[in-house]
Amino acid sequence: MHLLSGSVFFSYRFAPYIFIAILMLYVICNLYDVKPGIYIDRFVEDEAEEEHPSFPVKFLADLEANGKRCNLLPGFFDIKHRNVLWQEAQIGASMFLLFSAFMDYRDEKEGPLVRILAMVDSDWPAMPTCHLYFSSDANRAPVATKAIRVELIHWQTPKQGEWHPYLITCRGGSQNNSAKVVSLVSYPCSNPSNALRIINSYKTSKPKGRSEKKKKLALCHKFLFNSAQDYSYRIIEWLEIAKTFGIDVVTMYMLSAHPNVKKVLNYYEKTGLVKVIQWTNPGDQLNVPSLLRSLYDTQNCLLRHISSHDYVGVWDMDEFMIPIEANSIPEMIENALDNWKVLHHGQEMANYPTSYLARTSYFLDENTDPEFIEEQFEQTLNLTSFNEFKDSGINLDKMSTYFPFLSHTIRTTKFSPSKVFTKSVHDTSRALALHAHYALYNLEGPIDREKDLYELCPQTEGFIGHFRSKCQGENQIDCDLNFRSDLEEDRSLWMYSYDIIYNTLNTIKELQLF
């Protein structure tokens, strides 16, 4: 007997109920993606998130584990990537390429905010909708909220069709319940093609209620991109100088590097002094040095440290900020703030400087004396330490090679003009977007260059020492007239010479880089 023809098995009076059941099944199939569960080893999850810190591997794996999820939640393999580290979001006619997202509690008026760093191929991008995920519950739909701002973080006028850096700001939930993951979509009901883990380094949701004390100073360095050049000696000494002058951590962005440089960075990562973040260019751009987006790493580094450090410094590996009267860079900045308070008596904290600018003096290679420097190094190390490194195989006749900073003790008397070729330390309670030389935005809006920037007095507070073969810029005639003609001795970096020399040589010995 046919299954549907016998009265025992079927009756027309059940037809409405069967129709309702089919309709419900149809609705359920559209609300949920029913797929085999995806299970990822926890060690693999940790490694994947370390390699790709913005990709929410654990969150997505938890969603997939049950084999079903709300259709508005992203699937593990629904995320569209460009050039490994960037995620796509098509918002109207604009393509957003997303790199990272951060929780920001600093603005008390606006409450918790999510800051998203993106490159957009438009001079007037559409306003996206933010999908906020507060848990990995597969049955819970995201909270959809319109972005409140899309801000260009650049000083040049954008052009249609070219990639430009933008900072997208969304509401981030409440003080007690902040979002864990965010996607950008066109409309509240759009399916996401991206999902960023929101980096939240606050120990508790309420910043005022946290008991931990922020560290003083983090340093941001731009991209490492040359796999053929071995500057391992320079980076070791630079990091040891940074440590002795009060820098807690150095964040570096790496596209490629020489094997010896990678060995050095791995060594210092294990000590906690260095944090290396992988980098690629956005979209279909080649990963070549001349196309690197140098503002983007600086911005990412600032947002990484807004909750962990009072200040963030930005300068290159051939530069260092040198305090004059203070014993460390954080002490120099605190002294500068005290001086500012005297000059601006009665000003509220919200009006404190956003950036502390240091003018440049050049330590040119032509003014080094290798023989004199080697004598100074031998006198600085005690006999026990000297013999320790000599016996290890280190060539102590190459001291000027091992120490490209301490080997320079002659600098130009004149400094770069005001606000020209400066490098800065930024107040993380105020800065929002950074230029390589000073802040572009703070929490109040675009920087007022007269009110928000404090220029350090190079004779009494501090300056940037630039260690290079020639003056910055193409016109070396001006360099001869204004800088090379007037020189003076400066051994400020020798304040902690024993620690710098001993620790540098010890690292070279440990890594067998001789």
Coordinates of C-alpha atoms in Angstrom, one line a residue:
M1 CA 0.0 0.0 0.0
H2 CA 1.3 3.5 -0.9
L3 CA 2.3 5.5 2.2
L4 CA -0.1 8.3 1.5
S5 CA -3.0 6.3 0.2
G6 CA -4.0 4.4 3.3
S7 CA -6.3 5.9 5.9
V8 CA -4.1 4.4 8.6
F9 CA -1.2 6.5 7.6
F10 CA -2.8 9.6 6.3
S11 CA -5.9 11.6 6.7
Y12 CA -6.7 14.9 5.0
R13 CA -7.7 16.3 8.4
F14 CA -4.0 16.4 9.3
A15 CA -3.0 18.4 6.2
P16 CA -3.1 21.8 7.9
Y17 CA -0.8 20.6 10.6
I18 CA 1.6 19.1 8.1
F19 CA 1.7 22.4 6.2
I20 CA 2.5 24.3 9.5
A21 CA 5.3 21.8 10.3
I22 CA 6.8 22.3 6.8
L23 CA 6.5 26.1 7.1
M24 CA 8.3 26.0 10.5
L25 CA 11.0 23.8 9.1
Y26 CA 11.5 26.3 6.3
V27 CA 11.8 29.2 8.8
I28 CA 14.2 27.3 10.9
C29 CA 16.4 26.4 8.0
N30 CA 16.6 30.1 7.0
L31 CA 17.3 31.3 10.5
Y32 CA 20.0 28.7 11.1
D33 CA 22.9 27.3 9.1
V34 CA 22.9 23.6 9.9
K35 CA 26.4 22.3 9.3
P36 CA 28.8 19.7 10.8
G37 CA 30.4 21.0 13.9
I38 CA 34.0 22.4 13.6
Y39 CA 36.3 21.5 16.4
I40 CA 39.7 23.1 16.8
D41 CA 42.3 22.1 19.2
R42 CA 42.8 24.8 21.9
F43 CA 46.5 25.0 21.2
V44 CA 45.8 25.6 17.6
E45 CA 43.3 28.4 18.5
D46 CA 46.0 30.1 20.7
E47 CA 48.6 29.9 17.9
A48 CA 46.1 31.2 15.3
E49 CA 45.1 34.2 17.4
E50 CA 48.8 35.0 18.1
E51 CA 49.5 35.0 14.3
H52 CA 46.3 36.9 13.5
P53 CA 45.4 38.8 16.6
S54 CA 42.2 40.4 15.2
F55 CA 40.7 37.2 13.9
P56 CA 38.3 35.8 16.6
V57 CA 39.2 32.1 16.2
K58 CA 37.9 31.0 19.5
F59 CA 34.6 32.9 19.2
L60 CA 34.0 31.5 15.7
A61 CA 35.0 28.0 16.7
D62 CA 32.5 28.1 19.6
L63 CA 29.7 29.2 17.2
E64 CA 30.4 26.3 14.9
A65 CA 30.8 23.7 17.6
N66 CA 27.1 23.0 17.8
G67 CA 26.7 22.7 14.0
K68 CA 24.1 25.6 13.9
R69 CA 24.0 29.3 14.4
C70 CA 21.8 32.3 13.9
N71 CA 22.1 33.4 10.2
L72 CA 23.3 36.9 11.3
L73 CA 26.3 35.4 13.0
P74 CA 29.4 34.9 10.8
G75 CA 30.6 31.4 9.9
F76 CA 34.2 30.4 10.2
F77 CA 34.6 30.2 6.4
D78 CA 32.3 33.1 5.6
I79 CA 35.0 35.6 6.5
K80 CA 36.6 37.1 3.4
H81 CA 40.2 38.0 3.6
R82 CA 42.5 40.1 1.5
N83 CA 46.3 39.8 1.7
V84 CA 46.1 37.4 4.7
L85 CA 45.4 39.9 7.5
W86 CA 42.7 42.2 6.2
Q87 CA 38.9 41.5 6.2
E88 CA 36.4 42.7 3.6
A89 CA 33.2 44.7 4.3
Q90 CA 31.3 46.0 1.3
I91 CA 29.4 49.0 2.6
G92 CA 27.3 50.5 -0.2
A93 CA 29.7 51.4 -3.0
S94 CA 32.7 51.5 -0.7
M95 CA 35.0 48.6 0.1
F96 CA 36.2 48.6 3.7
L97 CA 39.3 46.5 4.5
L98 CA 39.4 46.0 8.3
F99 CA 42.6 45.3 10.3
S100 CA 41.8 45.6 14.0
A101 CA 39.3 46.7 16.6
F102 CA 39.7 48.1 20.2
M103 CA 37.6 48.8 23.2
D104 CA 37.9 52.4 24.3
Y105 CA 36.5 53.6 27.7
R106 CA 38.2 57.0 27.8
D107 CA 35.3 59.3 26.7
E108 CA 33.1 59.5 29.7
K109 CA 30.4 61.5 27.8
E110 CA 30.0 58.9 25.0
G111 CA 30.6 55.8 27.1
P112 CA 32.3 52.6 25.9
L113 CA 33.3 52.8 22.3
V114 CA 34.6 50.3 19.7
R115 CA 37.4 51.8 17.5
I116 CA 37.9 50.0 14.2
L117 CA 40.9 50.6 11.9
A118 CA 40.2 50.3 8.2
M119 CA 41.4 51.2 4.8
V120 CA 38.6 52.4 2.4
D121 CA 38.8 53.0 -1.3
S122 CA 36.6 56.1 -1.2
D123 CA 37.0 59.8 -0.4
W124 CA 33.5 59.8 1.1
P125 CA 32.7 56.3 2.5
A126 CA 29.2 55.2 3.4
M127 CA 28.3 54.9 7.1
P128 CA 28.4 51.2 8.1
T129 CA 26.2 49.4 10.7
C130 CA 28.1 47.6 13.5
H131 CA 27.1 44.1 14.5
L132 CA 28.2 43.6 18.1
Y133 CA 28.6 40.2 19.6
F134 CA 28.6 39.9 23.4
S135 CA 28.9 36.1 23.7
S136 CA 29.4 33.0 21.5
D137 CA 25.9 31.8 22.0
A138 CA 24.8 30.4 18.6
N139 CA 21.2 31.3 19.3
R140 CA 21.8 34.9 20.2
A141 CA 21.5 37.5 17.4
P142 CA 24.0 40.4 17.4
V143 CA 23.2 43.9 18.5
A144 CA 23.0 46.2 15.5
T145 CA 23.9 49.8 15.8
K146 CA 24.8 52.5 13.3
A147 CA 28.4 53.7 13.4
I148 CA 28.6 57.2 15.0
R149 CA 31.7 58.4 13.1
V150 CA 33.9 57.5 10.2
E151 CA 37.0 59.7 10.4
L152 CA 39.9 60.1 7.9
I153 CA 43.2 59.7 9.8
H154 CA 45.5 61.4 7.4
W155 CA 46.7 64.9 6.7
Q156 CA 46.3 64.8 2.9
T157 CA 43.0 65.2 0.9
P158 CA 41.6 61.7 0.0
K159 CA 41.1 60.7 -3.7
Q160 CA 38.3 58.4 -4.9
G161 CA 39.6 54.9 -5.8
E162 CA 42.7 55.1 -3.6
W163 CA 43.1 53.4 -0.2
H164 CA 42.8 55.8 2.7
P165 CA 43.0 55.1 6.5
Y166 CA 39.8 55.6 8.5
L167 CA 38.8 55.2 12.1
I168 CA 35.3 53.9 12.5
T169 CA 33.7 54.4 15.9
C170 CA 30.7 52.4 17.2
R171 CA 28.9 52.2 20.5
G172 CA 30.5 49.4 22.5
G173 CA 27.8 48.3 25.0
S174 CA 27.6 49.2 28.7
Q175 CA 30.3 49.5 31.3
N176 CA 29.4 46.1 32.7
N177 CA 28.9 44.3 29.5
S178 CA 31.2 45.2 26.6
A179 CA 31.2 43.6 23.1
K180 CA 33.7 40.8 22.4
V181 CA 33.5 40.8 18.5
V182 CA 32.4 43.3 15.9
S183 CA 31.4 43.0 12.2
L184 CA 30.7 45.9 9.8
V185 CA 27.7 45.5 7.5
S186 CA 25.6 47.8 5.3
Y187 CA 22.2 47.2 7.0
P188 CA 21.1 45.7 10.4
C189 CA 19.9 42.5 8.7
S190 CA 22.9 42.1 6.3
N191 CA 25.0 39.0 6.6
P192 CA 28.5 39.7 7.7
S193 CA 31.7 38.9 5.7
N194 CA 34.0 40.0 8.5
A195 CA 34.5 39.5 12.2
L196 CA 37.1 41.3 14.3
R197 CA 38.1 40.3 17.9
I198 CA 37.8 43.5 20.0
I199 CA 41.1 43.9 21.8
N200 CA 40.2 44.9 25.3
S201 CA 43.3 45.3 27.5
Y202 CA 41.3 46.7 30.4
K203 CA 41.4 44.3 33.3
T204 CA 37.8 45.1 34.2
S205 CA 34.9 46.6 32.2
K206 CA 34.9 49.7 34.4
P207 CA 38.1 51.6 33.9
K208 CA 37.5 53.7 37.1
G209 CA 37.0 50.5 39.1
R210 CA 40.2 48.8 38.1
S211 CA 42.8 48.5 40.7
E212 CA 45.8 47.9 38.5
K213 CA 48.1 50.8 37.8
K214 CA 49.0 51.7 34.2
K215 CA 52.6 51.5 33.2
K216 CA 54.5 54.6 32.1
L217 CA 55.8 54.4 28.5
A218 CA 55.4 52.2 25.5
L219 CA 57.4 52.7 22.3
C220 CA 56.0 52.2 18.8
H221 CA 58.2 51.4 15.8
K222 CA 57.2 51.4 12.2
F223 CA 57.5 48.4 9.8
L224 CA 60.4 46.0 9.5
F225 CA 60.5 45.1 5.8
N226 CA 64.1 44.4 4.7
S227 CA 64.9 40.6 4.7
A228 CA 68.3 41.2 3.2
Q229 CA 69.7 43.8 5.7
D230 CA 71.1 42.6 8.9
Y231 CA 70.8 45.4 11.5
S232 CA 70.7 43.0 14.5
Y233 CA 73.5 44.9 16.4
R234 CA 71.6 48.2 16.0
I235 CA 68.3 46.8 17.2
I236 CA 69.9 45.1 20.2
E237 CA 71.6 48.3 21.4
W238 CA 68.5 50.4 20.6
L239 CA 66.3 48.0 22.7
E240 CA 68.7 48.0 25.6
I241 CA 68.9 51.8 25.6
A242 CA 65.1 51.9 25.5
K243 CA 64.9 49.6 28.5
T244 CA 67.4 51.6 30.6
F245 CA 65.6 55.0 29.8
G246 CA 62.3 53.8 31.1
I247 CA 60.4 52.2 28.2
D248 CA 58.3 49.2 29.2
V249 CA 57.6 47.6 25.9
V250 CA 58.4 48.2 22.2
T251 CA 55.8 47.2 19.7
M252 CA 57.1 46.5 16.2
Y253 CA 55.3 45.6 12.9
M254 CA 57.0 43.1 10.7
L255 CA 56.5 42.4 7.0
S256 CA 59.8 40.7 6.6
A257 CA 63.2 40.7 8.3
H258 CA 66.7 39.2 8.1
P259 CA 67.0 35.8 10.0
N260 CA 69.3 37.4 12.6
V261 CA 66.9 40.3 13.2
K262 CA 64.1 37.7 13.7
K263 CA 66.3 35.9 16.2
V264 CA 66.8 39.1 18.1
L265 CA 63.1 39.9 18.2
N266 CA 62.2 36.4 19.3
Y267 CA 64.7 36.7 22.1
Y268 CA 63.3 40.0 23.4
E269 CA 59.7 38.8 22.9
K270 CA 60.4 36.1 25.5
T271 CA 61.6 38.7 27.9
G272 CA 58.5 40.8 27.4
L273 CA 60.3 43.9 26.2
V274 CA 59.2 43.4 22.6
K275 CA 55.8 42.7 20.9
V276 CA 55.9 41.8 17.2
I277 CA 52.8 42.1 15.1
Q278 CA 52.6 40.7 11.6
W279 CA 51.8 43.1 8.8
T280 CA 50.8 43.1 5.1
N281 CA 49.6 45.8 2.8
P282 CA 45.9 46.3 2.3
G283 CA 43.9 45.0 -0.7
D284 CA 45.8 44.1 -3.8
Q285 CA 48.8 46.2 -3.1
L286 CA 52.3 44.6 -3.3
N287 CA 54.1 44.0 0.0
V288 CA 57.0 46.3 -0.9
P289 CA 58.6 48.9 1.3
S290 CA 57.7 52.0 -0.8
L291 CA 54.0 51.2 -0.5
L292 CA 53.9 50.6 3.2
R293 CA 51.2 52.5 5.1
S294 CA 53.3 54.1 7.8
L295 CA 50.4 55.8 9.6
Y296 CA 48.5 52.7 10.1
D297 CA 51.0 50.9 12.4
T298 CA 51.3 54.0 14.5
Q299 CA 47.6 54.2 15.0
N300 CA 47.2 50.5 15.8
C301 CA 50.0 50.8 18.4
L302 CA 48.4 53.8 20.1
L303 CA 45.1 52.0 20.5
R304 CA 46.8 48.8 21.8
H305 CA 48.2 50.8 24.7
I306 CA 45.4 53.3 25.7
S307 CA 44.6 51.2 28.8
S308 CA 48.0 49.8 29.7
H309 CA 50.3 52.9 29.5
D310 CA 50.2 56.6 30.3
Y311 CA 52.3 57.5 27.3
V312 CA 53.2 56.2 23.8
G313 CA 56.3 57.3 22.0
V314 CA 56.9 57.1 18.3
W315 CA 60.3 57.1 16.7
D316 CA 62.6 55.0 14.4
M317 CA 65.5 52.7 15.0
D318 CA 68.0 55.3 14.1
E319 CA 66.6 57.8 16.6
F320 CA 66.3 58.1 20.3
M321 CA 64.7 60.7 22.6
I322 CA 67.3 61.9 25.0
P323 CA 66.4 63.5 28.3
I324 CA 68.7 66.4 29.5
E325 CA 68.1 66.8 33.2
A326 CA 65.8 63.8 33.9
N327 CA 67.0 60.3 34.5
S328 CA 64.4 58.7 32.2
I329 CA 62.0 59.6 29.5
P330 CA 58.8 59.2 31.7
E331 CA 60.5 61.5 34.3
M332 CA 61.2 64.0 31.5
I333 CA 57.6 64.0 30.4
E334 CA 56.3 64.4 34.0
N335 CA 58.7 67.4 34.5
A336 CA 57.5 68.9 31.2
L337 CA 53.9 68.5 32.3
D338 CA 54.8 70.3 35.6
N339 CA 56.3 73.1 33.6
W340 CA 53.1 73.3 31.4
K341 CA 51.0 73.5 34.6
V342 CA 53.0 76.5 35.8
L343 CA 52.5 78.3 32.5
H344 CA 48.8 77.4 32.3
H345 CA 47.8 77.8 35.9
G346 CA 44.2 76.7 36.6
Q347 CA 43.8 74.6 33.4
E348 CA 41.8 71.3 33.8
M349 CA 43.3 67.9 33.0
A350 CA 41.2 67.7 29.8
N351 CA 43.3 70.5 28.5
Y352 CA 46.7 68.9 29.1
P353 CA 49.0 68.5 26.1
T354 CA 48.2 65.6 23.8
S355 CA 51.8 65.4 22.3
Y356 CA 55.2 66.3 23.7
L357 CA 57.4 67.2 20.7
A358 CA 61.2 66.8 20.6
R359 CA 63.3 68.6 18.0
T360 CA 66.2 66.9 16.2
S361 CA 69.9 67.1 16.6
Y362 CA 72.1 64.9 14.3
F363 CA 74.8 62.5 15.4
L364 CA 76.5 62.1 12.0
D365 CA 78.6 59.0 11.2
E366 CA 81.5 61.2 10.0
N367 CA 82.1 62.4 13.5
T368 CA 82.8 59.0 15.2
D369 CA 86.3 58.0 16.4
P370 CA 86.3 54.2 16.6
E371 CA 89.7 53.9 18.5
F372 CA 88.6 56.4 21.1
I373 CA 85.3 54.7 21.6
E374 CA 86.9 51.2 22.0
E375 CA 89.1 52.7 24.8
Q376 CA 86.0 54.1 26.5
F377 CA 84.2 50.7 26.3
E378 CA 87.2 48.9 27.8
Q379 CA 87.3 51.4 30.7
T380 CA 83.5 51.1 31.3
L381 CA 83.5 47.3 31.6
N382 CA 85.2 46.0 34.7
L383 CA 88.0 43.4 34.1
T384 CA 85.7 40.5 35.0
S385 CA 83.1 41.4 32.5
F386 CA 85.7 42.3 29.8
N387 CA 87.3 38.9 30.1
E388 CA 83.9 37.2 30.2
F389 CA 83.0 38.5 26.8
K390 CA 86.5 38.1 25.4
D391 CA 86.6 34.5 26.3
S392 CA 83.1 33.9 24.8
G393 CA 84.5 34.7 21.3
I394 CA 83.1 38.3 20.9
N395 CA 85.5 40.4 18.9
L396 CA 86.1 43.4 21.3
D397 CA 87.9 45.2 18.5
K398 CA 84.5 45.7 16.8
M399 CA 82.9 47.7 19.6
S400 CA 81.9 50.6 17.4
T401 CA 80.1 48.0 15.2
Y402 CA 78.2 46.5 18.1
F403 CA 77.3 50.0 19.4
P404 CA 76.2 52.4 16.7
F405 CA 74.5 54.7 19.3
L406 CA 77.1 54.9 22.0
S407 CA 79.9 55.2 19.4
H408 CA 78.4 58.6 18.5
T409 CA 79.4 61.3 21.0
I410 CA 79.5 64.4 18.7
R411 CA 76.3 66.0 17.6
T412 CA 75.2 69.2 15.8
T413 CA 74.7 72.1 18.2
K414 CA 71.7 73.4 16.3
F415 CA 68.4 71.7 16.4
S416 CA 65.7 71.3 13.7
P417 CA 63.2 74.2 13.5
S418 CA 60.1 74.2 15.6
K419 CA 57.6 71.4 14.7
V420 CA 59.9 70.3 11.8
F421 CA 61.4 66.7 11.9
T422 CA 60.1 66.3 15.4
K423 CA 59.2 63.0 17.1
S424 CA 56.8 62.8 20.0
V425 CA 55.5 61.2 23.2
H426 CA 51.7 61.1 23.3
D427 CA 49.3 61.1 26.3
T428 CA 47.1 58.0 25.9
S429 CA 44.3 59.6 27.9
R430 CA 43.8 62.2 25.1
A431 CA 45.4 61.1 21.8
L432 CA 43.1 59.4 19.3
A433 CA 44.9 59.5 15.9
L434 CA 48.7 59.9 15.3
H435 CA 50.9 61.3 12.6
A436 CA 54.5 60.1 12.6
H437 CA 55.5 63.4 14.2
Y438 CA 52.6 64.5 16.4
A439 CA 48.9 63.7 17.1
L440 CA 46.3 64.5 14.4
Y441 CA 43.2 64.0 16.6
N442 CA 42.4 63.9 20.3
L443 CA 39.2 63.0 22.0
E444 CA 37.9 66.6 21.4
G445 CA 38.6 66.5 17.6
P446 CA 41.3 67.7 15.3
I447 CA 44.5 68.9 17.0
D448 CA 45.0 72.5 17.8
R449 CA 48.7 72.9 17.0
E450 CA 49.1 75.8 19.4
K451 CA 47.1 74.5 22.3
D452 CA 47.5 70.7 22.2
L453 CA 51.2 70.3 21.3
Y454 CA 54.0 71.0 23.9
E455 CA 57.4 71.4 22.4
L456 CA 60.2 70.2 24.7
C457 CA 63.1 72.7 25.3
P458 CA 66.0 70.9 23.7
Q459 CA 68.6 72.6 26.0
T460 CA 66.9 71.7 29.3
E461 CA 64.2 69.1 28.8
G462 CA 65.0 66.8 25.9
F463 CA 65.5 66.2 22.1
I464 CA 65.7 63.6 19.5
G465 CA 69.1 62.3 18.6
H466 CA 69.1 61.2 14.9
F467 CA 72.0 58.8 14.2
R468 CA 72.6 58.8 10.5
S469 CA 75.1 59.4 7.7
K470 CA 73.6 62.8 6.6
C471 CA 70.9 65.3 7.5
Q472 CA 67.3 64.4 6.8
G473 CA 66.0 65.8 3.5
E474 CA 67.6 66.2 0.1
N475 CA 69.4 69.6 0.5
Q476 CA 72.7 68.8 2.0
I477 CA 74.0 72.3 1.3
D478 CA 71.7 73.6 4.1
C479 CA 73.0 70.8 6.2
D480 CA 76.6 72.0 5.7
L481 CA 75.6 75.6 6.5
N482 CA 73.2 75.0 9.4
F483 CA 74.3 71.8 11.1
R484 CA 77.7 70.4 10.2
S485 CA 79.5 73.7 10.8
D486 CA 78.6 73.8 14.5
L487 CA 79.3 70.6 16.6
E488 CA 79.6 69.7 20.3
E489 CA 80.2 66.7 22.4
D490 CA 77.2 65.0 24.0
R491 CA 77.5 61.8 26.0
S492 CA 73.9 61.8 27.4
L493 CA 73.4 58.2 26.4
W494 CA 76.4 57.1 28.5
M495 CA 74.4 57.8 31.7
Y496 CA 73.7 54.1 31.9
S497 CA 76.7 53.0 29.8
Y498 CA 77.6 49.9 31.9
D499 CA 74.1 48.4 31.8
I500 CA 73.7 49.1 28.0
I501 CA 77.2 47.7 27.1
Y502 CA 76.9 44.7 29.4
N503 CA 73.4 43.7 28.3
T504 CA 74.0 44.3 24.6
L505 CA 77.2 42.1 24.6
N506 CA 75.4 39.5 26.7
T507 CA 72.6 39.3 24.1
I508 CA 75.1 39.0 21.3
K509 CA 76.8 36.2 23.2
E510 CA 73.6 34.4 24.0
L511 CA 72.4 34.5 20.3
Q512 CA 75.9 33.8 18.9
L513 CA 75.8 36.8 16.7
F514 CA 79.6 37.3 16.3

